């Protein structure tokens, strides 16, 4: 062997050893990172960690941006986590925090930030003087108190001694220039890959043709709900996951409206459940009227598929309780299909509509799933059906918020209930058992009336500590509107 061959062989061996050591160090840092993040209740004392990415998201945009940010930082083994998954001790472990925080409505925090506010923000201020942070604030200037929640968190961080790496980046209605500015700042400070961040922004905007539209609840007392089937005009067929959103450009009107996708890509089509919206004065909603009356089979429509990672199904075979009402079945159907494709059948669906005889969206499919054991349990609550006692007298539940058992109905007034929260209350022992067995909870449908009542009922069933743990650990997820 010549001297030069020997030198080359030595160089190769040294390079391989270096790569191995670097890989081991990366693996160790990832394990420490995971340990620190995944068990936020028992954060180990693992010394200082480089960087964490946290988000607070209402409709999934901040969560998706946080994931893009984390993916553009491969050297840091970062994963995006909900803000409520952290605690003061854990915050003190990191040198740097990247926060992507949405503000909803008039300066309000996203629902998912509630445990953080209750347990970290309201608690004794931790000493974060060793912490630097970068903050991306998502908001909408049409509302008062623009980016109010992010400003509130920034003030708190500074009160705790943390210092900004750069001035907070404010993004009005997902303005691209502000997002590009953010990715450049991340690139500058962390050698992040701005091209990964930009390339990740595959808007997946495509043309779809309405193949079929059917009224899904003929004869119902509820507002008409339509089942839409749309086929892609582009190849290859777009990809999306259960829980993702179809953002539809109502081109004639220059507006955009979001709908939960009820299907998965394996069906080759987008399925939607669209309820005709009516304002209090009877004026039809712009987007829903266009989709259910103006758009005709054969017409095309522009749809942007939006990832909604905060509402994706768990990858493991944990039990899942799906709760929803009305068009909320759309998002839940796609999630359940995804679980079934992975062979996970510990699914409990609790679903509310008005009348069993008329509101049977995907009714045959749900019945078949239950029959075949794909749904471990199916409980449906039809709020306008009249239950009868054993003497044949009509029974009525109290108002939506009253969880008392049903009473024999008085002659006047339509019997009300049950709603999904009544089912939860009646099944409380079983719900508690599922939760203790590690169940995740997904809620999809009406924010007012359903989601808030489910929230209160679940809290009363689980108890404050378990309820907070569910939210902190991302086991309680909502997609409500
Ligand atoms: C994540 C998500 C998933 C949804 N999934 C479904 C579903 O599966 N099925 C379903 O029927 N509905 C769904 N919706 C509701 C749907 O997006 C529309 O709000 C609904 O169809 C009424 O819109 P409209 O244009 O008919 O009524 P409009 O009267 O035009 O709007 C209703 C009200 O909401 C406001 N509004 C609605 N969307 C926007 C927006 N993008 N920007 C600003 N203001 C807005 C309007 O200003 C108005 O006050 C979902 C909403 C969200 C956020």
Coordinates of C-alpha atoms and ligand atoms in Angstrom, one line a residue:
X1 CA 0.0 0.0 0.0
X2 CA 1.5 3.3 -1.0
X3 CA 1.8 6.2 1.5
X4 CA -0.9 8.2 -0.3
X5 CA -3.4 5.3 -0.2
X6 CA -2.7 4.9 3.5
X7 CA -3.3 8.6 4.1
X8 CA -6.6 8.4 2.2
X9 CA -7.7 5.3 4.1
X10 CA -6.9 7.1 7.4
X11 CA -8.8 10.2 6.3
X12 CA -11.9 8.1 5.5
X13 CA -11.7 6.2 8.8
X14 CA -11.4 9.5 10.7
X15 CA -14.3 11.1 8.8
X16 CA -16.4 8.0 9.5
X17 CA -15.6 8.2 13.2
X18 CA -16.3 11.9 13.3
X19 CA -19.7 11.3 11.6
X20 CA -20.5 8.5 14.1
X21 CA -19.7 10.7 17.1
X22 CA -21.7 13.6 15.6
X23 CA -24.6 11.3 15.0
X24 CA -24.5 9.9 18.5
X25 CA -24.3 13.5 19.9
X26 CA -27.3 14.4 17.8
X27 CA -29.2 11.3 18.9
X28 CA -28.4 12.1 22.6
X29 CA -29.6 15.7 22.2
X30 CA -32.8 14.5 20.5
X31 CA -33.4 12.0 23.3
X32 CA -32.9 14.6 26.0
X33 CA -35.0 17.0 24.0
X34 CA -37.8 14.5 23.7
X35 CA -37.6 13.5 27.3
X36 CA -37.8 17.2 28.3
X37 CA -40.8 17.9 26.0
X38 CA -42.8 14.7 26.3
X39 CA -43.1 14.6 30.0
X40 CA -43.8 18.2 30.8
X41 CA -45.2 17.2 34.2
X42 CA -41.9 15.5 35.2
X43 CA -39.3 17.5 33.4
X44 CA -35.9 15.8 34.0
X45 CA -32.9 17.9 35.0
X46 CA -31.1 17.5 31.7
X47 CA -29.0 20.7 31.6
X48 CA -29.4 23.4 29.0
X49 CA -31.1 22.6 25.7
X50 CA -30.6 24.7 22.7
X51 CA -34.0 25.5 21.3
X52 CA -37.7 24.8 21.5
X53 CA -40.6 25.8 19.2
X54 CA -44.0 26.3 20.8
X55 CA -47.3 27.5 19.3
X56 CA -50.8 28.5 20.2
X57 CA -53.1 28.0 17.3
X58 CA -56.9 28.4 16.8
X59 CA -57.5 27.0 13.4
X60 CA -54.1 25.3 12.7
X61 CA -52.2 28.1 10.9
X62 CA -49.8 28.8 13.8
X63 CA -49.4 25.1 14.3
X64 CA -48.5 24.6 10.7
X65 CA -46.1 27.5 10.7
X66 CA -44.5 26.1 13.9
X67 CA -44.0 22.8 12.2
X68 CA -42.4 24.5 9.1
X69 CA -40.1 26.5 11.4
X70 CA -39.1 23.3 13.3
X71 CA -38.5 21.4 10.0
X72 CA -36.3 24.3 8.8
X73 CA -34.0 23.7 11.8
X74 CA -32.7 20.2 11.3
X75 CA -29.5 20.8 13.3
X76 CA -31.6 21.5 16.4
X77 CA -33.7 18.3 16.4
X78 CA -36.6 20.7 17.1
X79 CA -40.3 19.6 17.2
X80 CA -43.2 22.0 17.4
X81 CA -45.3 21.6 20.5
X82 CA -48.4 23.4 21.9
X83 CA -47.5 26.2 24.3
X84 CA -49.7 24.6 27.0
X85 CA -47.4 21.5 26.9
X86 CA -44.7 23.5 28.7
X87 CA -44.1 24.5 32.3
X88 CA -41.9 27.0 34.1
X89 CA -39.1 24.4 34.9
X90 CA -39.0 23.3 31.3
X91 CA -38.8 26.9 30.0
X92 CA -35.7 27.4 32.1
X93 CA -34.0 24.5 30.4
X94 CA -33.9 26.2 27.0
X95 CA -31.5 28.8 25.7
X96 CA -33.9 29.9 23.0
X97 CA -37.6 29.8 22.5
X98 CA -39.4 30.3 19.2
X99 CA -43.0 31.1 19.7
X100 CA -45.7 31.2 17.0
X101 CA -48.8 32.7 18.6
X102 CA -52.2 33.4 17.1
X103 CA -54.6 35.9 18.4
X104 CA -58.3 35.2 17.8
X105 CA -61.2 37.7 17.8
X106 CA -60.6 40.9 19.8
X107 CA -57.2 40.1 21.3
X108 CA -58.2 36.7 22.7
X109 CA -55.9 33.8 23.2
X110 CA -56.5 30.6 21.2
X111 CA -58.5 28.1 23.3
X112 CA -55.6 25.7 23.5
X113 CA -53.5 28.3 25.4
X114 CA -55.9 28.3 28.4
X115 CA -53.8 25.8 30.5
X116 CA -50.7 27.8 29.9
X117 CA -52.4 31.0 31.0
X118 CA -53.9 29.3 34.1
X119 CA -50.8 27.4 35.2
X120 CA -47.8 29.2 33.9
X121 CA -48.7 32.8 33.1
X122 CA -50.9 33.3 36.2
X123 CA -48.4 31.4 38.5
X124 CA -45.2 32.8 40.2
X125 CA -43.0 34.3 37.4
X126 CA -40.1 31.9 36.7
X127 CA -36.6 33.4 36.3
X128 CA -36.1 33.3 32.5
X129 CA -33.1 35.7 32.5
X130 CA -31.0 33.1 30.5
X131 CA -33.6 32.8 27.9
X132 CA -33.7 34.5 24.5
X133 CA -36.9 34.3 22.3
X134 CA -38.2 35.0 18.9
X135 CA -41.9 35.6 18.5
X136 CA -44.1 35.3 15.4
X137 CA -47.5 36.9 16.1
X138 CA -50.5 36.0 13.8
X139 CA -53.4 38.4 13.8
X140 CA -55.9 40.4 11.8
X141 CA -55.9 44.2 11.8
X142 CA -59.7 44.2 11.1
X143 CA -60.1 43.2 14.8
X144 CA -59.3 45.4 17.8
X145 CA -56.3 44.6 19.9
X146 CA -54.2 43.3 16.9
X147 CA -52.0 40.4 17.9
X148 CA -53.1 41.1 21.5
X149 CA -52.4 37.7 22.8
X150 CA -48.8 37.6 21.5
X151 CA -48.2 41.1 23.0
X152 CA -49.4 39.8 26.3
X153 CA -47.1 36.8 26.2
X154 CA -44.1 39.0 25.2
X155 CA -44.8 41.3 28.1
X156 CA -44.8 38.3 30.5
X157 CA -41.6 36.9 29.0
X158 CA -39.9 40.2 29.5
X159 CA -41.2 40.5 33.1
X160 CA -39.6 37.1 33.7
X161 CA -36.3 38.4 32.4
X162 CA -36.3 36.8 28.9
X163 CA -34.8 38.9 26.1
X164 CA -35.9 39.1 22.4
X165 CA -33.5 38.0 19.7
X166 CA -35.3 40.4 17.4
X167 CA -38.4 42.5 17.5
X168 CA -41.6 40.5 17.4
X169 CA -42.7 39.8 13.8
X170 CA -46.4 40.7 13.3
X171 CA -48.3 39.0 10.5
X172 CA -51.6 40.4 9.3
X173 CA -53.8 37.7 7.7
X174 CA -50.9 35.5 6.8
X175 CA -49.2 38.2 4.8
X176 CA -46.4 36.5 2.8
X177 CA -43.8 39.3 3.2
X178 CA -44.0 39.1 7.0
X179 CA -43.6 35.3 6.9
X180 CA -40.6 35.6 4.6
X181 CA -39.1 38.1 7.0
X182 CA -39.5 35.6 9.8
X183 CA -37.8 32.8 7.9
X184 CA -34.9 35.1 7.1
X185 CA -34.5 36.0 10.8
X186 CA -34.5 32.3 11.7
X187 CA -32.0 31.7 8.9
X188 CA -29.8 34.5 10.2
X189 CA -29.8 33.5 13.8
X190 CA -29.8 29.7 13.5
X191 CA -28.5 28.9 10.0
X192 CA -32.0 27.6 9.3
X193 CA -32.9 26.5 5.9
X194 CA -35.1 29.3 4.6
X195 CA -35.6 27.4 1.4
X196 CA -37.1 24.5 3.3
X197 CA -39.4 26.9 5.1
X198 CA -40.5 28.5 1.8
X199 CA -40.7 25.2 -0.1
X200 CA -42.8 23.8 2.7
X201 CA -45.4 26.4 2.0
X202 CA -46.9 24.3 -0.7
X203 CA -50.2 26.0 -0.8
X204 CA -51.7 23.0 -2.6
X205 CA -54.1 25.3 -4.4
X206 CA -55.8 23.5 -7.1
X207 CA -58.8 23.4 -9.3
X208 CA -61.6 21.1 -8.3
X209 CA -64.8 20.2 -10.1
X210 CA -68.1 19.7 -8.3
X211 CA -69.1 16.2 -9.3
X212 CA -72.2 15.8 -7.2
X213 CA -74.2 17.7 -4.5
X214 CA -77.0 16.1 -2.5
X215 CA -79.2 17.4 0.3
X216 CA -78.1 15.3 3.2
X217 CA -81.0 16.0 5.6
X218 CA -84.3 16.2 3.6
X219 CA -87.3 17.0 5.8
X220 CA -85.1 18.0 8.8
X221 CA -86.1 20.8 11.2
X222 CA -82.5 21.9 10.9
X223 CA -81.1 24.2 8.2
X224 CA -80.3 22.3 4.9
X225 CA -77.0 20.5 5.0
X226 CA -75.5 19.5 1.7
X227 CA -73.0 16.7 0.8
X228 CA -70.5 17.9 -1.8
X229 CA -68.2 15.7 -3.8
X230 CA -65.4 17.4 -5.6
X231 CA -62.9 15.8 -8.0
X232 CA -59.4 17.2 -8.8
X233 CA -58.6 18.6 -12.2
X234 CA -54.9 18.5 -11.5
X235 CA -52.5 15.6 -11.4
X236 CA -51.2 14.1 -9.2
X237 CA -54.0 14.1 -6.8
X238 CA -53.4 16.3 -3.8
X239 CA -52.4 14.8 -0.4
X240 CA -54.0 15.8 2.9
X241 CA -54.7 14.2 6.3
X242 CA -57.8 13.6 8.4
X243 CA -58.6 16.9 10.2
X244 CA -57.3 19.1 7.4
X245 CA -59.2 22.1 6.0
X246 CA -60.4 23.0 2.5
X247 CA -60.2 26.7 2.2
X248 CA -62.5 27.6 -0.7
X249 CA -62.1 30.8 -2.8
X250 CA -65.6 32.1 -3.6
X251 CA -64.2 33.8 -6.6
X252 CA -67.3 35.7 -7.6
X253 CA -67.4 37.4 -4.2
X254 CA -63.7 37.7 -3.4
X255 CA -64.0 35.8 -0.1
X256 CA -62.5 32.7 1.3
X257 CA -64.3 30.2 3.6
X258 CA -63.0 27.1 5.4
X259 CA -64.6 23.7 5.5
X260 CA -63.5 20.5 7.2
X261 CA -62.6 17.8 4.7
X262 CA -64.7 14.7 5.3
X263 CA -62.7 12.3 3.0
X264 CA -59.1 11.1 2.7
X265 CA -57.1 11.1 -0.5
X266 CA -57.6 7.4 -1.0
X267 CA -61.2 8.2 -1.9
X268 CA -59.9 10.3 -4.8
X269 CA -62.3 13.1 -4.0
X270 CA -62.9 15.9 -1.5
X271 CA -66.1 15.4 0.4
X272 CA -67.7 18.3 2.4
X273 CA -70.7 18.8 4.5
X274 CA -71.9 22.3 4.1
X275 CA -74.7 23.8 6.1
X276 CA -76.7 26.7 4.6
X277 CA -75.9 29.6 6.9
X278 CA -78.6 32.2 7.7
X279 CA -78.1 35.5 9.5
X280 CA -80.6 36.5 12.2
X281 CA -82.5 38.6 9.6
X282 CA -82.7 35.6 7.3
X283 CA -80.0 36.8 4.9
X284 CA -78.2 33.7 3.4
X285 CA -74.5 33.3 4.3
X286 CA -72.3 34.4 1.3
X287 CA -70.0 31.3 1.1
X288 CA -72.5 28.6 2.0
X289 CA -75.2 29.9 -0.3
X290 CA -72.7 30.1 -3.2
X291 CA -71.5 26.5 -2.5
X292 CA -75.0 25.1 -2.1
X293 CA -76.9 27.0 -4.8
X294 CA -74.7 29.1 -7.2
X295 CA -72.0 26.4 -7.9
X296 CA -73.4 23.7 -10.2
X297 CA -72.2 20.2 -10.9
X298 CA -69.5 20.5 -13.6
X299 CA -68.4 24.0 -12.3
X300 CA -64.9 24.4 -11.1
X301 CA -63.7 25.9 -7.8
X302 CA -60.3 26.9 -6.4
X303 CA -59.4 25.1 -3.2
X304 CA -56.4 25.5 -0.9
X305 CA -55.8 22.5 1.3
X306 CA -54.6 23.6 4.7
X307 CA -52.8 21.3 7.0
X308 CA -54.4 21.4 10.5
X309 CA -51.7 19.6 12.6
X310 CA -53.4 20.5 15.9
X311 CA -56.3 18.3 14.8
X312 CA -54.4 15.3 13.4
X313 CA -55.0 11.8 14.8
X314 CA -52.5 10.2 17.1
X315 CA -50.2 7.8 15.3
X316 CA -50.4 5.2 18.0
X317 CA -53.2 2.8 18.9
X318 CA -54.5 4.9 21.9
X319 CA -58.3 5.0 22.4
X320 CA -60.0 8.0 21.0
X321 CA -63.3 9.6 21.9
X322 CA -64.7 11.6 19.0
X323 CA -67.4 14.2 19.9
X324 CA -69.2 16.4 17.5
X325 CA -72.5 17.8 16.1
X326 CA -73.9 18.7 12.7
X327 CA -71.3 19.3 10.0
X328 CA -68.6 18.5 12.6
X329 CA -69.1 14.9 11.5
X330 CA -67.0 15.9 8.4
X331 CA -63.8 16.3 10.3
X332 CA -64.5 13.3 12.5
X333 CA -65.3 11.0 9.6
X334 CA -61.9 11.7 8.0
X335 CA -60.1 11.2 11.3
X336 CA -61.9 7.9 12.0
X337 CA -61.2 6.7 8.4
X338 CA -57.5 7.4 9.0
X339 CA -57.5 5.5 12.3
X340 CA -59.2 2.5 10.6
X341 CA -56.6 2.6 7.8
X342 CA -54.0 2.1 10.5
X343 CA -56.0 -0.7 12.1
X344 CA -57.0 1.3 15.2
X345 CA -60.5 0.5 16.3
X346 CA -60.7 1.8 19.8
X347 CA -62.9 4.7 18.5
X348 CA -65.9 6.0 20.4
X349 CA -68.1 8.4 18.4
X350 CA -70.6 10.6 20.3
X351 CA -72.5 12.6 17.7
X352 CA -75.4 15.0 17.9
X353 CA -78.0 16.1 15.4
X354 CA -81.7 17.0 15.4
X355 CA -83.8 14.1 14.1
X356 CA -82.9 10.5 13.7
X357 CA -85.3 10.2 10.7
X358 CA -83.9 13.1 8.8
X359 CA -80.3 13.9 9.9
X360 CA -78.4 10.8 8.8
X361 CA -75.2 12.2 7.2
X362 CA -73.1 9.1 6.5
X363 CA -75.7 7.2 8.5
X364 CA -75.2 3.9 6.7
X365 CA -71.5 4.1 7.0
X366 CA -71.6 4.8 10.7
X367 CA -74.0 1.9 11.3
X368 CA -71.7 -0.4 9.3
X369 CA -68.7 0.8 11.3
X370 CA -70.5 0.1 14.5
X371 CA -71.7 -3.4 13.3
X372 CA -68.2 -4.4 12.2
X373 CA -66.5 -3.2 15.4
X374 CA -64.7 -0.3 13.7
X375 CA -66.4 1.9 16.2
X376 CA -66.0 0.4 19.7
X377 CA -69.0 2.6 20.6
X378 CA -71.5 4.9 18.7
X379 CA -73.8 7.1 20.7
X380 CA -76.0 9.5 18.8
X381 CA -78.1 12.2 20.4
X382 CA -81.0 13.5 18.5
X383 CA -82.1 16.7 20.2
X384 CA -85.5 17.0 18.5
X385 CA -86.6 13.4 18.8
X386 CA -89.2 12.9 21.5
X387 CA -88.2 10.2 24.0
X388 CA -91.0 8.4 25.9
X389 CA -91.1 7.0 29.4
X390 CA -92.4 3.5 30.0
X391 CA -95.9 4.7 30.2
X392 CA -95.5 6.3 26.8
X393 CA -95.4 9.9 28.1
X394 CA -93.1 12.2 26.2
X395 CA -89.8 13.0 28.1
X396 CA -87.7 16.1 27.9
X397 CA -84.2 16.9 28.9
X398 CA -83.6 20.4 30.3
X399 CA -81.9 23.2 28.4
X400 CA -78.6 22.3 26.7
X401 CA -76.7 23.2 29.8
X402 CA -78.8 21.3 32.3
X403 CA -77.5 17.7 32.7
X404 CA -80.3 16.5 34.9
X405 CA -82.0 13.3 33.7
X406 CA -85.0 13.8 31.4
X407 CA -88.4 14.6 33.0
X408 CA -91.9 13.8 31.7
X409 CA -92.6 16.7 29.4
X410 CA -95.1 19.4 30.2
X411 CA -97.8 19.8 27.5
X412 CA -96.3 23.2 26.4
X413 CA -93.0 23.6 24.7
X414 CA -91.1 21.3 22.4
X415 CA -89.2 18.6 24.3
X416 CA -85.5 19.4 24.2
X417 CA -82.3 17.3 24.2
X418 CA -80.5 15.1 24.5
X419 CA -77.4 16.9 23.3
X420 CA -73.9 15.4 23.2
X421 CA -73.1 16.8 26.6
X422 CA -76.0 14.8 28.0
X423 CA -74.5 11.6 26.6
X424 CA -71.2 12.5 28.1
X425 CA -72.8 13.0 31.5
X426 CA -74.8 9.8 31.3
X427 CA -71.8 7.8 30.2
X428 CA -69.5 9.6 32.7
X429 CA -68.2 6.4 34.3
X430 CA -67.2 5.0 31.0
X431 CA -65.7 8.3 29.8
X432 CA -63.6 8.5 32.9
X433 CA -62.4 4.9 32.3
X434 CA -61.4 5.7 28.7
X435 CA -59.6 8.8 29.8
X436 CA -57.7 6.9 32.5
X437 CA -56.7 4.4 29.8
X438 CA -55.1 7.2 27.9
X439 CA -57.9 8.2 25.5
X440 CA -57.5 11.3 23.4
X441 CA -60.6 13.5 22.8
X442 CA -61.4 15.2 19.5
X443 CA -64.3 17.8 19.3
X444 CA -65.6 19.1 15.9
X445 CA -68.6 21.2 15.1
X446 CA -70.3 24.2 16.7
X447 CA -68.3 26.3 19.0
X448 CA -71.2 27.9 20.8
X449 CA -73.7 25.5 22.3
X450 CA -71.7 22.3 21.7
X451 CA -68.0 22.8 22.2
X452 CA -68.3 25.0 25.3
X453 CA -70.8 22.6 26.9
X454 CA -68.6 19.6 26.1
X455 CA -65.7 21.5 27.7
X456 CA -67.6 22.1 30.9
X457 CA -69.0 18.5 31.0
X458 CA -65.6 16.9 30.3
X459 CA -64.0 19.0 33.0
X460 CA -66.7 17.9 35.5
X461 CA -66.2 14.3 34.6
X462 CA -62.4 14.2 34.5
X463 CA -61.7 16.6 37.4
X464 CA -59.6 19.7 37.0
X465 CA -56.2 17.9 37.2
X466 CA -56.9 15.2 34.6
X467 CA -58.6 17.8 32.4
X468 CA -55.6 20.1 32.5
X469 CA -53.3 17.2 31.8
X470 CA -55.4 16.3 28.7
X471 CA -55.0 19.8 27.4
X472 CA -51.4 20.2 28.3
X473 CA -50.4 16.9 26.6
X474 CA -52.4 17.7 23.5
X475 CA -54.8 14.9 24.2
X476 CA -57.8 17.2 24.0
X477 CA -58.2 18.7 20.5
X478 CA -60.9 20.9 19.0
X479 CA -61.8 22.1 15.6
X480 CA -64.8 24.2 16.2
X481 CA -66.4 27.1 14.4
Ligands
LIG1 C1 -61.9 25.5 10.6 C2 -63.3 25.6 10.1 C3 -64.0 24.5 9.6 C4 -65.3 24.7 9.2 N1 -65.9 23.6 8.7 C5 -67.2 23.7 8.3 C6 -67.9 22.6 7.7 O1 -67.4 21.5 7.6 N2 -69.2 22.8 7.3 C7 -69.8 24.0 7.4 O2 -71.0 24.1 6.9 N3 -69.2 25.1 7.9 C8 -67.9 25.0 8.3 N4 -67.2 26.1 8.8 C9 -67.9 27.4 8.8 C10 -67.7 28.0 7.4 O3 -66.4 28.4 7.2 C11 -68.5 29.3 7.2 O4 -68.2 30.2 8.3 C12 -70.0 29.1 7.1 O5 -70.3 28.3 6.0 C13 -70.7 30.4 7.0 O6 -70.1 31.2 6.1 P1 -71.0 32.1 5.0 O7 -70.1 32.7 4.1 O8 -72.1 31.2 4.4 O9 -71.8 33.1 5.9 P2 -71.5 34.6 6.1 O10 -72.7 35.2 6.7 O11 -70.9 35.2 4.9 O12 -70.4 34.5 7.3 C14 -70.8 34.1 8.6 C15 -70.1 35.0 9.5 O13 -68.8 34.6 9.7 C16 -67.9 35.6 9.3 N5 -66.8 34.8 8.5 C17 -66.9 33.5 8.1 N6 -65.8 33.2 7.5 C18 -64.9 34.2 7.6 C19 -63.6 34.4 7.1 N7 -62.9 33.5 6.5 N8 -63.1 35.6 7.3 C20 -63.8 36.6 7.9 N9 -65.0 36.5 8.4 C21 -65.6 35.3 8.2 C22 -68.7 36.5 8.4 O14 -68.1 37.8 8.4 C23 -70.0 36.4 9.1 O15 -70.1 37.2 10.2 C24 -65.9 26.0 9.2 C25 -65.2 27.1 9.7 C26 -63.9 26.9 10.2 C27 -63.2 28.1 10.7

